[in-house]
Amino acid sequence: MATPKYIVVLQCHIVKERCSGFFCENAFWNRQGGFADYPQDQPIRLLTLTCGGCCGRATLRKLSHFLKRLRKHSDISPPEVVLHFASCICKENFHGPKCPHYDYLKELVERKGLAWREGTRISDHAENRRDELGHWTWKKE
């Protein structure tokens, strides 16, 4: 896939009530974690959205609005857009477990014809904890 011109980061609405999104944006800016494959020297626009809350149904409306505005007010086309599921949605982490509606969210993104990738910030601490424990300490087995 060619370098996208626009990246949309989809974040958990519940997590965003207490998370500024700094680490996701910082990972994008520094091309780390889920953004490490993108060249630093090419301009890429960034938009962050929340899913709108469980079950994530607002995602479809938000993406529809975004794509309509994109077509009308830019020279960027949908194939040049990649949606990244924020790590708070697609991975277990200190915010909580992986989103129980993750598969549904992927369907909604695919319905809009957008490419998607998993992950934004990849925390070394979280990766070590997943590797060592196989789960988070708050998760009951």
mmCIF file of C-alpha atoms in Angstrom:
data_model
loop_
_atom_site.group_PDB
_atom_site.id
_atom_site.type_symbol
_atom_site.label_atom_id
_atom_site.label_comp_id
_atom_site.label_asym_id
_atom_site.label_seq_id
_atom_site.Cartn_x
_atom_site.Cartn_y
_atom_site.Cartn_z
ATOM 1 C CA MET A 1 0.000 0.000 0.000
ATOM 2 C CA ALA A 2 1.195 3.499 -0.853
ATOM 3 C CA THR A 3 1.694 6.024 1.901
ATOM 4 C CA PRO A 4 -1.719 7.373 2.891
ATOM 5 C CA LYS A 5 -2.485 11.066 2.681
ATOM 6 C CA TYR A 6 -4.906 10.921 5.599
ATOM 7 C CA ILE A 7 -4.970 8.796 8.744
ATOM 8 C CA VAL A 8 -8.064 8.533 10.896
ATOM 9 C CA VAL A 9 -7.514 7.239 14.426
ATOM 10 C CA LEU A 10 -10.608 5.655 15.942
ATOM 11 C CA GLN A 11 -10.498 5.784 19.734
ATOM 12 C CA CYS A 12 -12.761 4.315 22.395
ATOM 13 C CA HIS A 13 -15.344 6.861 23.526
ATOM 14 C CA ILE A 14 -15.250 5.636 27.122
ATOM 15 C CA VAL A 15 -11.450 5.767 27.287
ATOM 16 C CA LYS A 16 -11.431 9.264 25.755
ATOM 17 C CA GLU A 17 -13.405 10.511 28.753
ATOM 18 C CA ARG A 18 -10.144 10.305 30.700
ATOM 19 C CA CYS A 19 -7.469 10.050 27.991
ATOM 20 C CA SER A 20 -6.236 13.099 26.083
ATOM 21 C CA GLY A 21 -5.019 10.990 23.169
ATOM 22 C CA PHE A 22 -1.528 12.421 23.614
ATOM 23 C CA PHE A 23 0.272 9.094 23.230
ATOM 24 C CA CYS A 24 -1.601 8.227 20.008
ATOM 25 C CA GLU A 25 -0.812 11.633 18.496
ATOM 26 C CA ASN A 26 2.775 11.497 19.722
ATOM 27 C CA ALA A 27 3.275 8.046 18.184
ATOM 28 C CA PHE A 28 1.922 9.402 14.887
ATOM 29 C CA TRP A 29 4.101 12.518 14.992
ATOM 30 C CA ASN A 30 7.248 10.479 15.735
ATOM 31 C CA ARG A 31 6.230 7.606 13.418
ATOM 32 C CA GLN A 32 6.438 5.046 16.207
ATOM 33 C CA GLY A 33 4.282 2.094 17.195
ATOM 34 C CA GLY A 34 1.455 1.546 14.736
ATOM 35 C CA PHE A 35 2.725 4.412 12.570
ATOM 36 C CA ALA A 36 6.349 3.237 12.265
ATOM 37 C CA ASP A 37 5.916 2.167 8.631
ATOM 38 C CA TYR A 38 5.004 5.657 7.441
ATOM 39 C CA PRO A 39 7.822 7.895 6.190
ATOM 40 C CA GLN A 40 8.596 10.875 8.388
ATOM 41 C CA ASP A 41 9.319 13.133 5.422
ATOM 42 C CA GLN A 42 5.889 12.865 3.791
ATOM 43 C CA PRO A 43 2.983 15.018 4.951
ATOM 44 C CA ILE A 44 0.082 12.992 6.287
ATOM 45 C CA ARG A 45 -3.039 14.540 7.768
ATOM 46 C CA LEU A 46 -4.420 13.166 11.032
ATOM 47 C CA LEU A 47 -7.970 13.081 12.355
ATOM 48 C CA THR A 48 -9.003 11.485 15.638
ATOM 49 C CA LEU A 49 -12.553 10.295 16.229
ATOM 50 C CA THR A 50 -14.242 8.303 18.940
ATOM 51 C CA CYS A 51 -16.536 5.398 18.207
ATOM 52 C CA GLY A 52 -19.384 7.341 19.840
ATOM 53 C CA GLY A 53 -19.789 4.845 22.671
ATOM 54 C CA CYS A 54 -20.873 1.224 22.840
ATOM 55 C CA CYS A 55 -21.700 -0.423 20.450
ATOM 56 C CA GLY A 56 -19.829 1.932 18.143
ATOM 57 C CA ARG A 57 -22.693 2.483 15.741
ATOM 58 C CA ALA A 58 -21.926 6.219 15.516
ATOM 59 C CA THR A 59 -18.701 5.272 13.746
ATOM 60 C CA LEU A 60 -20.614 4.744 10.505
ATOM 61 C CA ARG A 61 -22.221 8.192 10.703
ATOM 62 C CA LYS A 62 -18.945 9.874 11.597
ATOM 63 C CA LEU A 63 -17.061 8.173 8.767
ATOM 64 C CA SER A 64 -19.855 9.005 6.310
ATOM 65 C CA HIS A 65 -19.637 12.667 7.323
ATOM 66 C CA PHE A 66 -15.839 12.640 7.077
ATOM 67 C CA LEU A 67 -15.833 11.032 3.617
ATOM 68 C CA LYS A 68 -18.483 13.418 2.318
ATOM 69 C CA ARG A 69 -16.433 16.412 3.488
ATOM 70 C CA LEU A 70 -13.221 14.839 2.191
ATOM 71 C CA ARG A 71 -14.664 14.457 -1.314
ATOM 72 C CA LYS A 72 -16.128 17.956 -1.320
ATOM 73 C CA HIS A 73 -13.304 19.950 0.256
ATOM 74 C CA SER A 74 -10.041 18.170 -0.570
ATOM 75 C CA ASP A 75 -8.188 16.433 -3.346
ATOM 76 C CA ILE A 76 -7.780 13.285 -1.215
ATOM 77 C CA SER A 77 -9.808 10.225 -2.170
ATOM 78 C CA PRO A 78 -10.979 7.398 0.128
ATOM 79 C CA PRO A 79 -8.308 4.941 -1.122
ATOM 80 C CA GLU A 80 -5.718 7.399 0.224
ATOM 81 C CA VAL A 81 -7.174 7.162 3.748
ATOM 82 C CA VAL A 82 -6.214 4.570 6.358
ATOM 83 C CA LEU A 83 -8.091 4.131 9.610
ATOM 84 C CA HIS A 84 -6.067 3.043 12.626
ATOM 85 C CA PHE A 85 -7.911 1.404 15.475
ATOM 86 C CA ALA A 86 -6.367 2.958 18.570
ATOM 87 C CA SER A 87 -4.663 0.538 20.901
ATOM 88 C CA CYS A 88 -7.421 1.194 23.467
ATOM 89 C CA ILE A 89 -9.844 -0.541 21.060
ATOM 90 C CA CYS A 90 -7.799 -3.368 19.574
ATOM 91 C CA LYS A 91 -5.567 -4.464 22.473
ATOM 92 C CA GLU A 92 -5.898 -5.249 26.139
ATOM 93 C CA ASN A 93 -4.245 -2.469 28.097
ATOM 94 C CA PHE A 94 -4.434 -0.571 31.356
ATOM 95 C CA HIS A 95 -7.606 1.180 30.137
ATOM 96 C CA GLY A 96 -9.391 -2.162 29.906
ATOM 97 C CA PRO A 97 -9.869 -5.227 27.726
ATOM 98 C CA LYS A 98 -10.034 -5.201 23.950
ATOM 99 C CA CYS A 99 -13.307 -3.682 22.742
ATOM 100 C CA PRO A 100 -16.111 -6.282 22.756
ATOM 101 C CA HIS A 101 -17.496 -4.588 19.595
ATOM 102 C CA TYR A 102 -14.200 -4.643 17.694
ATOM 103 C CA ASP A 103 -15.374 -7.019 14.951
ATOM 104 C CA TYR A 104 -18.483 -4.889 14.414
ATOM 105 C CA LEU A 105 -16.341 -1.747 14.165
ATOM 106 C CA LYS A 106 -14.157 -3.416 11.531
ATOM 107 C CA GLU A 107 -17.300 -4.250 9.534
ATOM 108 C CA LEU A 108 -18.424 -0.617 9.668
ATOM 109 C CA VAL A 109 -15.049 0.637 8.446
ATOM 110 C CA GLU A 110 -14.993 -1.913 5.635
ATOM 111 C CA ARG A 111 -18.544 -0.936 4.670
ATOM 112 C CA LYS A 112 -17.239 2.583 4.029
ATOM 113 C CA GLY A 113 -14.480 1.133 1.832
ATOM 114 C CA LEU A 114 -11.586 2.224 4.013
ATOM 115 C CA ALA A 115 -8.388 0.327 4.660
ATOM 116 C CA TRP A 116 -7.622 -0.192 8.342
ATOM 117 C CA ARG A 117 -4.746 -1.143 10.589
ATOM 118 C CA GLU A 118 -4.458 -2.108 14.232
ATOM 119 C CA GLY A 119 -2.707 -0.056 16.833
ATOM 120 C CA THR A 120 -1.406 3.401 17.523
ATOM 121 C CA ARG A 121 0.918 3.624 20.508
ATOM 122 C CA ILE A 122 2.546 0.333 21.353
ATOM 123 C CA SER A 123 3.580 0.619 24.985
ATOM 124 C CA ASP A 124 6.665 -1.421 25.907
ATOM 125 C CA HIS A 125 5.222 -1.890 29.387
ATOM 126 C CA ALA A 126 1.938 -3.239 28.010
ATOM 127 C CA GLU A 127 3.685 -5.536 25.537
ATOM 128 C CA ASN A 128 5.896 -6.955 28.318
ATOM 129 C CA ARG A 129 2.884 -7.513 30.524
ATOM 130 C CA ARG A 130 1.016 -9.303 27.733
ATOM 131 C CA ASP A 131 4.067 -11.491 27.041
ATOM 132 C CA GLU A 132 4.840 -12.291 30.678
ATOM 133 C CA LEU A 133 1.345 -12.756 32.033
ATOM 134 C CA GLY A 134 -0.622 -13.617 28.937
ATOM 135 C CA HIS A 135 -3.265 -11.237 30.316
ATOM 136 C CA TRP A 136 -3.651 -8.218 32.522
ATOM 137 C CA THR A 137 -3.785 -8.589 36.279
ATOM 138 C CA TRP A 138 -7.335 -7.179 36.456
ATOM 139 C CA LYS A 139 -8.634 -9.830 34.070
ATOM 140 C CA LYS A 140 -10.266 -12.751 35.851
ATOM 141 C CA GLU A 141 -9.686 -16.218 34.472
#
